Short mmCIF file of C-alpha atoms and ligand atoms in Angstrom, two decimals:
data_model
loop_
_atom_site.label_atom_id
_atom_site.label_comp_id
_atom_site.label_asym_id
_atom_site.label_seq_id
_atom_site.Cartn_x
_atom_site.Cartn_y
_atom_site.Cartn_z
CA MET A 28 -73.28 -21.71 37.02
CA LYS A 29 -74.14 -21.17 40.96
CA LYS A 30 -74.52 -24.50 43.03
CA ALA A 31 -78.55 -23.81 43.78
CA ALA A 32 -78.67 -22.19 40.27
CA ILE A 33 -77.67 -25.33 39.01
CA ILE A 34 -79.45 -27.47 41.18
CA ILE A 35 -82.96 -25.78 40.27
CA SER A 36 -81.90 -26.03 36.35
CA ARG A 37 -80.75 -30.20 37.18
CA THR A 38 -84.14 -29.84 38.47
CA ILE A 39 -86.78 -28.96 35.97
CA ILE A 40 -84.41 -31.44 33.67
CA VAL A 41 -85.32 -33.97 35.82
CA LEU A 42 -88.73 -33.02 36.09
CA SER A 43 -89.09 -32.79 32.27
CA MET A 44 -88.08 -36.13 31.74
CA LEU A 45 -89.67 -37.91 33.81
CA ALA A 46 -92.62 -36.81 31.32
CA LEU A 47 -89.91 -37.48 28.10
CA ALA A 48 -88.58 -40.47 29.66
CA GLY A 49 -91.84 -42.28 31.15
CA CYS A 50 -89.70 -42.77 34.69
CA SER A 51 -93.19 -43.75 36.02
CA GLY A 52 -93.47 -47.20 37.39
CA ASN A 53 -95.14 -48.51 41.22
CA THR A 54 -92.58 -46.13 43.41
CA ASP A 55 -94.27 -42.89 45.07
CA ARG A 56 -93.59 -39.87 42.08
CA SER A 57 -92.44 -37.46 44.97
CA GLU A 58 -89.58 -40.34 45.82
CA GLN A 59 -88.42 -41.37 42.50
CA ARG A 60 -88.45 -37.55 41.38
CA GLU A 61 -85.89 -37.15 44.36
CA HIS A 62 -83.95 -39.91 43.79
CA LEU A 63 -83.51 -39.20 40.28
CA VAL A 64 -82.23 -35.25 40.82
CA SER A 65 -80.01 -36.32 42.78
CA HIS A 66 -78.87 -38.68 39.93
CA GLN A 67 -79.07 -36.53 37.09
CA LEU A 68 -75.40 -35.67 36.06
CA THR A 69 -74.83 -33.71 32.23
CA ILE A 70 -72.06 -35.62 30.06
CA GLY A 71 -70.42 -32.95 27.41
CA PHE A 72 -68.94 -35.70 24.64
CA SER A 73 -66.86 -35.23 22.11
CA GLN A 74 -66.69 -37.34 19.62
CA VAL A 75 -64.17 -37.58 16.50
CA GLY A 76 -67.02 -38.26 13.62
CA SER A 77 -68.56 -40.02 12.14
CA GLU A 78 -65.44 -41.94 9.55
CA SER A 79 -66.74 -45.95 10.14
CA ASP A 80 -68.66 -47.82 11.18
CA TRP A 81 -67.39 -48.88 14.44
CA ARG A 82 -67.02 -45.02 15.32
CA VAL A 83 -71.01 -44.58 14.57
CA ALA A 84 -71.50 -48.20 16.71
CA ASN A 85 -69.37 -46.30 19.35
CA THR A 86 -71.50 -43.35 19.54
CA LYS A 87 -75.19 -44.86 19.52
CA SER A 88 -72.62 -47.21 22.76
CA MET A 89 -72.82 -43.59 24.59
CA LYS A 90 -76.25 -42.52 23.59
CA ASP A 91 -77.73 -45.98 25.02
CA THR A 92 -75.91 -45.48 28.22
CA PHE A 93 -76.47 -42.32 28.78
CA CYS A 94 -79.54 -41.26 28.36
CA ALA A 95 -82.33 -39.95 29.46
CA ALA A 96 -83.98 -42.89 31.79
CA ASN A 97 -80.67 -44.10 32.60
CA GLY A 98 -80.73 -40.67 34.77
CA TYR A 99 -78.80 -38.65 32.39
CA THR A 100 -78.17 -35.87 30.21
CA LEU A 101 -76.19 -36.08 26.98
CA ILE A 102 -74.35 -32.95 25.62
CA PHE A 103 -73.07 -34.71 22.20
CA ASP A 104 -71.21 -32.61 19.64
CA ASP A 105 -69.77 -34.54 16.40
CA ALA A 106 -66.02 -32.57 15.57
CA GLN A 107 -65.91 -33.79 11.43
CA GLN A 108 -62.26 -35.52 12.32
CA LYS A 109 -61.01 -32.06 13.40
CA GLN A 110 -59.04 -30.97 16.71
CA GLU A 111 -59.78 -27.59 15.91
CA LYS A 112 -63.06 -28.94 16.35
CA GLN A 113 -62.62 -30.47 19.64
CA ILE A 114 -61.62 -27.91 21.73
CA THR A 115 -64.15 -26.10 20.78
CA ALA A 116 -67.21 -28.19 22.78
CA ILE A 117 -65.22 -28.86 25.78
CA ARG A 118 -64.99 -25.38 25.66
CA ASN A 119 -68.13 -24.81 25.28
CA PHE A 120 -68.84 -28.34 28.14
CA ILE A 121 -67.20 -25.79 29.71
CA GLN A 122 -69.43 -23.06 30.03
CA GLN A 123 -72.44 -24.72 30.43
CA GLU A 124 -71.29 -25.91 33.34
CA VAL A 125 -71.48 -30.09 32.54
CA ASP A 126 -70.23 -32.68 35.34
CA TYR A 127 -67.89 -34.98 33.11
CA ILE A 128 -66.69 -34.11 29.74
CA ILE A 129 -66.01 -37.58 28.07
CA LEU A 130 -63.80 -36.60 24.71
CA ALA A 131 -62.55 -39.33 21.38
CA PRO A 132 -59.97 -38.03 20.38
CA VAL A 133 -59.18 -37.72 16.42
CA THR A 134 -55.24 -37.89 17.66
CA GLU A 135 -53.24 -37.85 21.02
CA GLY A 136 -51.42 -34.53 20.71
CA GLY A 137 -52.35 -31.14 21.61
CA TRP A 138 -54.57 -31.24 24.68
CA ASP A 139 -52.99 -29.92 26.78
CA THR A 140 -54.02 -26.32 27.57
CA VAL A 141 -57.93 -27.66 26.95
CA LEU A 142 -57.55 -30.24 29.69
CA GLN A 143 -56.27 -27.60 31.41
CA GLU A 144 -58.84 -25.65 31.17
CA ALA A 145 -61.57 -28.16 32.32
CA LYS A 146 -59.05 -28.96 34.86
CA ASP A 147 -59.66 -25.48 36.51
CA ALA A 148 -63.11 -26.02 35.85
CA GLY A 149 -63.30 -29.10 37.89
CA ILE A 150 -64.71 -30.76 35.65
CA PRO A 151 -63.30 -34.11 35.16
CA VAL A 152 -63.10 -35.91 31.98
CA ILE A 153 -62.55 -39.23 30.86
CA ILE A 154 -60.75 -40.15 26.89
CA VAL A 155 -61.90 -42.72 25.24
CA ASP A 156 -61.03 -44.53 22.37
CA ARG A 157 -58.09 -43.14 21.69
CA MET A 158 -54.57 -41.68 24.45
CA VAL A 159 -53.90 -39.07 24.68
CA ASP A 160 -50.13 -37.39 25.37
CA VAL A 161 -50.45 -35.18 28.32
CA SER A 162 -47.41 -32.92 29.69
CA ASN A 163 -49.47 -34.11 32.75
CA ASP A 164 -51.60 -37.47 33.05
CA ASN A 165 -53.35 -35.80 36.20
CA LEU A 166 -55.08 -33.64 32.91
CA TYR A 167 -57.80 -36.80 32.59
CA THR A 168 -59.29 -38.65 34.85
CA ALA A 169 -59.61 -41.58 33.90
CA TRP A 170 -58.99 -43.54 30.12
CA VAL A 171 -61.44 -46.40 28.19
CA GLY A 172 -59.85 -47.52 25.03
CA SER A 173 -57.82 -51.11 23.26
CA ASP A 174 -54.80 -52.36 22.87
CA PHE A 175 -53.76 -51.58 19.68
CA ARG A 176 -50.72 -52.34 19.41
CA ARG A 177 -51.51 -55.87 20.60
CA GLU A 178 -54.40 -56.05 17.99
CA GLY A 179 -52.06 -55.57 15.47
CA GLU A 180 -49.35 -57.91 16.83
CA LYS A 181 -52.10 -60.68 16.98
CA ALA A 182 -52.84 -60.00 13.25
CA CYS A 183 -48.99 -59.93 12.85
CA LYS A 184 -49.10 -63.56 14.69
CA TRP A 185 -51.49 -64.88 12.41
CA LEU A 186 -49.94 -63.70 9.22
CA ARG A 187 -46.21 -65.34 10.30
CA SER A 188 -48.42 -68.76 11.15
CA TYR A 189 -50.71 -69.39 8.32
CA THR A 190 -48.89 -68.23 5.51
CA ARG A 191 -45.31 -70.49 6.83
CA ALA A 192 -48.01 -73.16 7.32
CA MET A 193 -49.21 -72.16 3.18
CA GLY A 194 -44.75 -72.60 2.59
CA ILE A 195 -44.71 -69.33 2.01
CA LYS A 196 -41.15 -67.93 2.77
CA ALA A 197 -40.93 -64.30 4.16
CA LYS A 198 -39.96 -62.36 1.34
CA GLU A 199 -42.87 -63.48 -0.38
CA LEU A 200 -45.08 -61.54 1.39
CA HIS A 201 -45.91 -58.58 -0.27
CA ILE A 202 -47.46 -56.23 1.82
CA VAL A 203 -49.38 -52.69 1.63
CA ASN A 204 -50.61 -50.59 4.97
CA ILE A 205 -53.74 -48.47 4.20
CA GLN A 206 -52.85 -46.88 8.34
CA GLY A 207 -55.57 -44.87 10.37
CA THR A 208 -55.74 -41.31 10.41
CA ILE A 209 -52.17 -40.75 11.41
CA GLY A 210 -50.93 -39.58 15.00
CA ALA A 211 -54.06 -41.49 16.42
CA THR A 212 -53.51 -43.88 19.23
CA SER A 213 -55.46 -46.85 17.29
CA GLN A 214 -52.84 -45.54 13.97
CA ILE A 215 -49.65 -45.89 16.14
CA GLY A 216 -50.25 -48.97 17.58
CA ARG A 217 -51.70 -51.14 14.29
CA THR A 218 -49.01 -49.76 12.36
CA GLU A 219 -46.06 -50.36 14.67
CA ALA A 220 -47.04 -53.83 15.58
CA LEU A 221 -46.65 -54.60 11.52
CA GLU A 222 -43.23 -52.65 11.04
CA SER A 223 -41.86 -54.34 13.74
CA ALA A 224 -43.30 -57.70 12.51
CA ALA A 225 -42.04 -57.38 8.53
CA LYS A 226 -38.87 -56.23 9.78
CA LYS A 227 -38.37 -59.29 12.33
CA TYR A 228 -39.49 -62.00 9.42
CA GLY A 229 -38.73 -60.12 6.80
CA TRP A 230 -41.60 -59.95 4.95
CA ASP A 231 -41.38 -57.18 2.30
CA LEU A 232 -43.49 -54.10 3.25
CA LEU A 233 -43.31 -52.36 -0.33
CA ALA A 234 -45.86 -49.17 1.02
CA SER A 235 -47.72 -47.72 4.14
CA ALA A 236 -50.07 -44.61 3.42
CA SER A 237 -53.07 -42.71 5.68
CA GLY A 238 -56.61 -44.07 5.06
CA ASP A 239 -58.08 -41.96 7.42
CA TYR A 240 -60.24 -44.72 8.73
CA ALA A 241 -62.93 -44.14 5.56
CA ARG A 242 -63.80 -46.48 2.44
CA THR A 243 -63.54 -43.45 -0.22
CA LYS A 244 -60.18 -41.92 0.81
CA SER A 245 -58.86 -45.83 1.41
CA LYS A 246 -60.46 -47.29 -2.04
CA GLU A 247 -58.10 -44.72 -3.08
CA VAL A 248 -55.06 -44.58 -1.44
CA MET A 249 -55.47 -48.69 -2.68
CA GLU A 250 -55.43 -47.36 -6.19
CA SER A 251 -52.17 -46.31 -6.23
CA MET A 252 -50.61 -48.37 -4.08
CA LEU A 253 -51.50 -51.08 -7.24
CA LYS A 254 -50.21 -48.93 -10.13
CA ALA A 255 -46.88 -48.36 -8.15
CA HIS A 256 -46.90 -51.55 -7.13
CA GLY A 257 -47.66 -54.39 -9.39
CA ASN A 258 -46.81 -57.56 -6.65
CA ILE A 259 -48.97 -56.49 -3.05
CA ASN A 260 -49.97 -59.74 -2.12
CA VAL A 261 -51.12 -58.99 1.08
CA VAL A 262 -52.84 -55.84 1.94
CA TYR A 263 -53.14 -54.34 5.58
CA CYS A 264 -56.03 -52.22 6.05
CA GLU A 265 -56.32 -50.64 9.67
CA ASN A 266 -59.62 -50.64 9.97
CA ASP A 267 -62.74 -52.28 8.41
CA ASN A 268 -64.28 -49.43 5.75
CA GLU A 269 -60.92 -49.39 4.52
CA ALA A 270 -60.80 -52.62 4.05
CA PHE A 271 -63.57 -52.84 1.68
CA GLY A 272 -62.65 -49.27 -0.24
CA ALA A 273 -59.01 -51.22 -0.87
CA ILE A 274 -61.59 -55.00 -1.53
CA GLU A 275 -63.73 -52.36 -4.18
CA ALA A 276 -59.86 -51.42 -5.68
CA LEU A 277 -58.99 -54.64 -5.86
CA ARG A 278 -61.60 -55.65 -7.57
CA GLN A 279 -62.37 -53.25 -9.97
CA ALA A 280 -57.95 -53.45 -11.07
CA ASP A 281 -58.82 -57.04 -11.78
CA LYS A 282 -57.48 -59.21 -8.96
CA SER A 283 -59.26 -61.37 -6.98
CA VAL A 284 -58.90 -61.37 -3.08
CA GLY A 285 -59.13 -63.95 -0.61
CA LEU A 286 -57.12 -67.02 1.23
CA ASN A 287 -55.04 -68.57 -1.66
CA ILE A 288 -52.15 -66.06 -1.51
CA ARG A 289 -50.48 -69.40 -3.91
CA ALA A 290 -53.07 -69.29 -6.24
CA GLY A 291 -53.19 -65.39 -7.27
CA GLU A 292 -55.26 -63.52 -4.77
CA THR A 293 -54.82 -60.67 -2.58
CA LEU A 294 -55.24 -61.50 1.97
CA VAL A 295 -56.52 -58.85 3.16
CA LEU A 296 -56.47 -58.22 6.65
CA SER A 297 -58.65 -55.69 8.98
CA PHE A 298 -59.75 -54.75 12.21
CA ASP A 299 -62.51 -53.92 14.34
CA GLY A 300 -64.99 -56.41 13.76
CA THR A 301 -68.40 -54.84 12.90
CA THR A 302 -71.15 -57.02 11.17
CA ALA A 303 -70.76 -56.18 7.57
CA ALA A 304 -66.63 -57.69 8.11
CA LEU A 305 -67.73 -60.47 9.42
CA GLU A 306 -69.85 -61.45 5.95
CA HIS A 307 -66.60 -59.97 4.14
CA LEU A 308 -64.74 -63.02 6.16
CA LEU A 309 -67.36 -65.37 6.39
CA LYS A 310 -67.22 -65.23 2.83
CA GLY A 311 -63.25 -65.56 2.49
CA GLU A 312 -63.49 -61.68 0.89
CA ILE A 313 -61.15 -61.36 4.87
CA GLY A 314 -58.68 -63.36 5.58
CA LEU A 315 -58.81 -62.30 9.38
CA VAL A 316 -60.72 -59.67 11.75
CA THR A 317 -59.26 -58.76 14.65
CA GLU A 318 -61.68 -57.18 16.88
CA CYS A 319 -61.76 -53.80 18.50
CA ASN A 320 -64.54 -53.01 20.64
CA PRO A 321 -66.39 -50.12 20.13
CA LEU A 322 -69.30 -50.37 22.57
CA GLN A 323 -67.28 -48.27 25.29
CA GLY A 324 -70.54 -46.56 27.01
CA PRO A 325 -71.69 -49.53 30.44
CA ALA A 326 -67.63 -48.96 31.25
CA VAL A 327 -68.01 -45.64 30.84
CA ARG A 328 -71.23 -45.08 32.79
CA LYS A 329 -68.95 -47.62 35.90
CA ILE A 330 -66.50 -45.16 36.53
CA ILE A 331 -68.70 -42.30 36.74
CA GLU A 332 -70.54 -43.58 39.47
CA THR A 333 -68.20 -44.96 40.67
CA LEU A 334 -66.87 -41.38 41.51
CA GLU A 335 -70.36 -40.26 42.18
CA LYS A 336 -70.00 -42.75 45.38
CA GLU A 337 -66.59 -41.10 45.45
CA GLY A 338 -64.43 -44.57 44.42
CA ALA A 339 -61.04 -44.39 43.22
CA VAL A 340 -61.23 -45.58 39.55
CA PRO A 341 -58.27 -47.06 37.33
CA LYS A 342 -56.64 -45.42 35.29
CA GLN A 343 -57.03 -46.95 32.48
CA THR A 344 -59.29 -49.39 31.40
CA TYR A 345 -58.73 -51.99 28.43
CA ILE A 346 -62.07 -53.38 26.60
CA ASN A 347 -61.25 -57.32 26.12
CA GLU A 348 -61.31 -58.22 22.34
CA LYS A 349 -61.25 -61.59 20.33
CA VAL A 350 -59.84 -62.05 16.69
CA PHE A 351 -62.33 -63.20 13.91
CA ALA A 352 -60.74 -65.97 11.27
CA HIS A 353 -62.47 -67.96 8.45
CA ASP A 354 -62.52 -72.40 9.24
CA ASP A 355 -60.65 -72.49 6.34
CA THR A 356 -57.25 -71.16 7.82
CA VAL A 357 -57.61 -72.36 11.36
CA GLU A 358 -55.85 -75.52 10.96
CA SER A 359 -53.26 -74.26 9.48
CA VAL A 360 -52.52 -71.56 11.67
CA MET A 361 -52.95 -74.11 14.53
CA VAL A 362 -50.00 -76.66 13.29
CA HIS A 363 -47.55 -73.70 14.38
CA ASP A 364 -49.57 -72.63 17.68
CA THR A 365 -51.75 -75.26 18.96
CA GLN A 366 -52.88 -72.43 22.27
CA TYR A 367 -54.21 -69.88 19.72
CA ASP A 368 -57.21 -68.32 20.88
CA ILE A 369 -59.31 -67.43 17.72
CA THR A 370 -62.39 -67.46 17.28
CA VAL A 371 -63.94 -68.85 13.97
CA VAL A 372 -66.35 -67.02 12.39
CA SER A 373 -69.85 -68.58 11.24
CA GLN A 374 -72.93 -66.84 10.59
CA LYS A 375 -74.84 -67.48 13.38
CA LEU A 376 -71.93 -65.33 15.32
CA ILE A 377 -72.88 -62.93 12.07
CA ASP A 378 -76.74 -62.51 13.33
CA LYS A 379 -75.69 -62.03 16.83
CA ARG A 380 -73.22 -59.17 16.67
CA LYS A 381 -74.22 -55.71 17.44
CA TYR A 382 -72.75 -53.79 15.68
O1 GYE B 19 -60.51 -48.85 14.05
C1 GYE B 19 -62.00 -46.80 13.53
C2 GYE B 19 -61.85 -45.02 13.95
O2 GYE B 19 -59.39 -45.65 16.65
C3 GYE B 19 -59.43 -47.65 17.18
O3 GYE B 19 -60.80 -45.56 14.65
C4 GYE B 19 -60.91 -46.43 16.62
C5 GYE B 19 -60.66 -46.06 15.23
C6 GYE B 19 -60.63 -48.20 14.71
O4 GYE B 19 -62.39 -44.53 13.14
O5 GYE B 19 -62.87 -47.64 12.80
#
């Protein structure tokens, strides 16, 4: 599409959006229209899928941010966890001559060709959540997400402090890891943190297998881990939905989940911090939830708005995150680390949770 045609098509979209979004108010209509025309942007967003509550919240954040009322047209594509579908979606966005592409990549590898195509078409690409492993970083403009390795380190630090305070020796910890989607940055970081802590402290890491960040698959993985190992007392789940599946499997196998390993309970750890996981934490059914914030829309919008003003944007933007623990564990963790920044879960906190 040539420039003039793009302007005409955007004008049409804006005019219809003025009606749709009810963007009226007291300002003069033509002035307002002019303002919106100059800010009207079309965004193509290739989302991984809808495998978890985190993902659903991430999609909602993008849709709420890049809405008509904010001056955006969002073309959304759900790739159902398949990279081929993401590549096709990006090619479609290029054909449609969108202004920006947002990509939440399923795994890190395999993006060079299609990102080069976007670059050749002059369309900036903003990566969100997981990272891409490309030959040249100039194939994308910016990345927004979490420090997954650090999340894993925070969880392991808590596990060490808590179990030491309970007088449990390192070799008495029999851990299994239900991993995320293999090759996703979040899986790589969280797995690496656990493996290196297990090595450093001498924990018994019995087994690792992927639950693909999904509840049903993780329940199956937990079932087979329970058949293979009779002594599991810690389950490290790389997201909340995996923890829900693992808890279901543990209960069906007549194992009790809880905070007291000494009394034979199985300690479950998870990542994300969705409302449902915090509710499990409050009941003591999950021992620790390391937050991973899915509400990335506003940070991405800020980047796009800066780019529109031809300003410089950071190559990487990390979102700040917390660690949530049950009140009963906090005191013992503090024995070993008084500086520990832990948020104690409460009903009040859960009531205010946005996802
Ligand atoms: O933890 C999980 C989701 O990559 C951070 O993907 C993301 C992970 C998140 O499906 O729930």
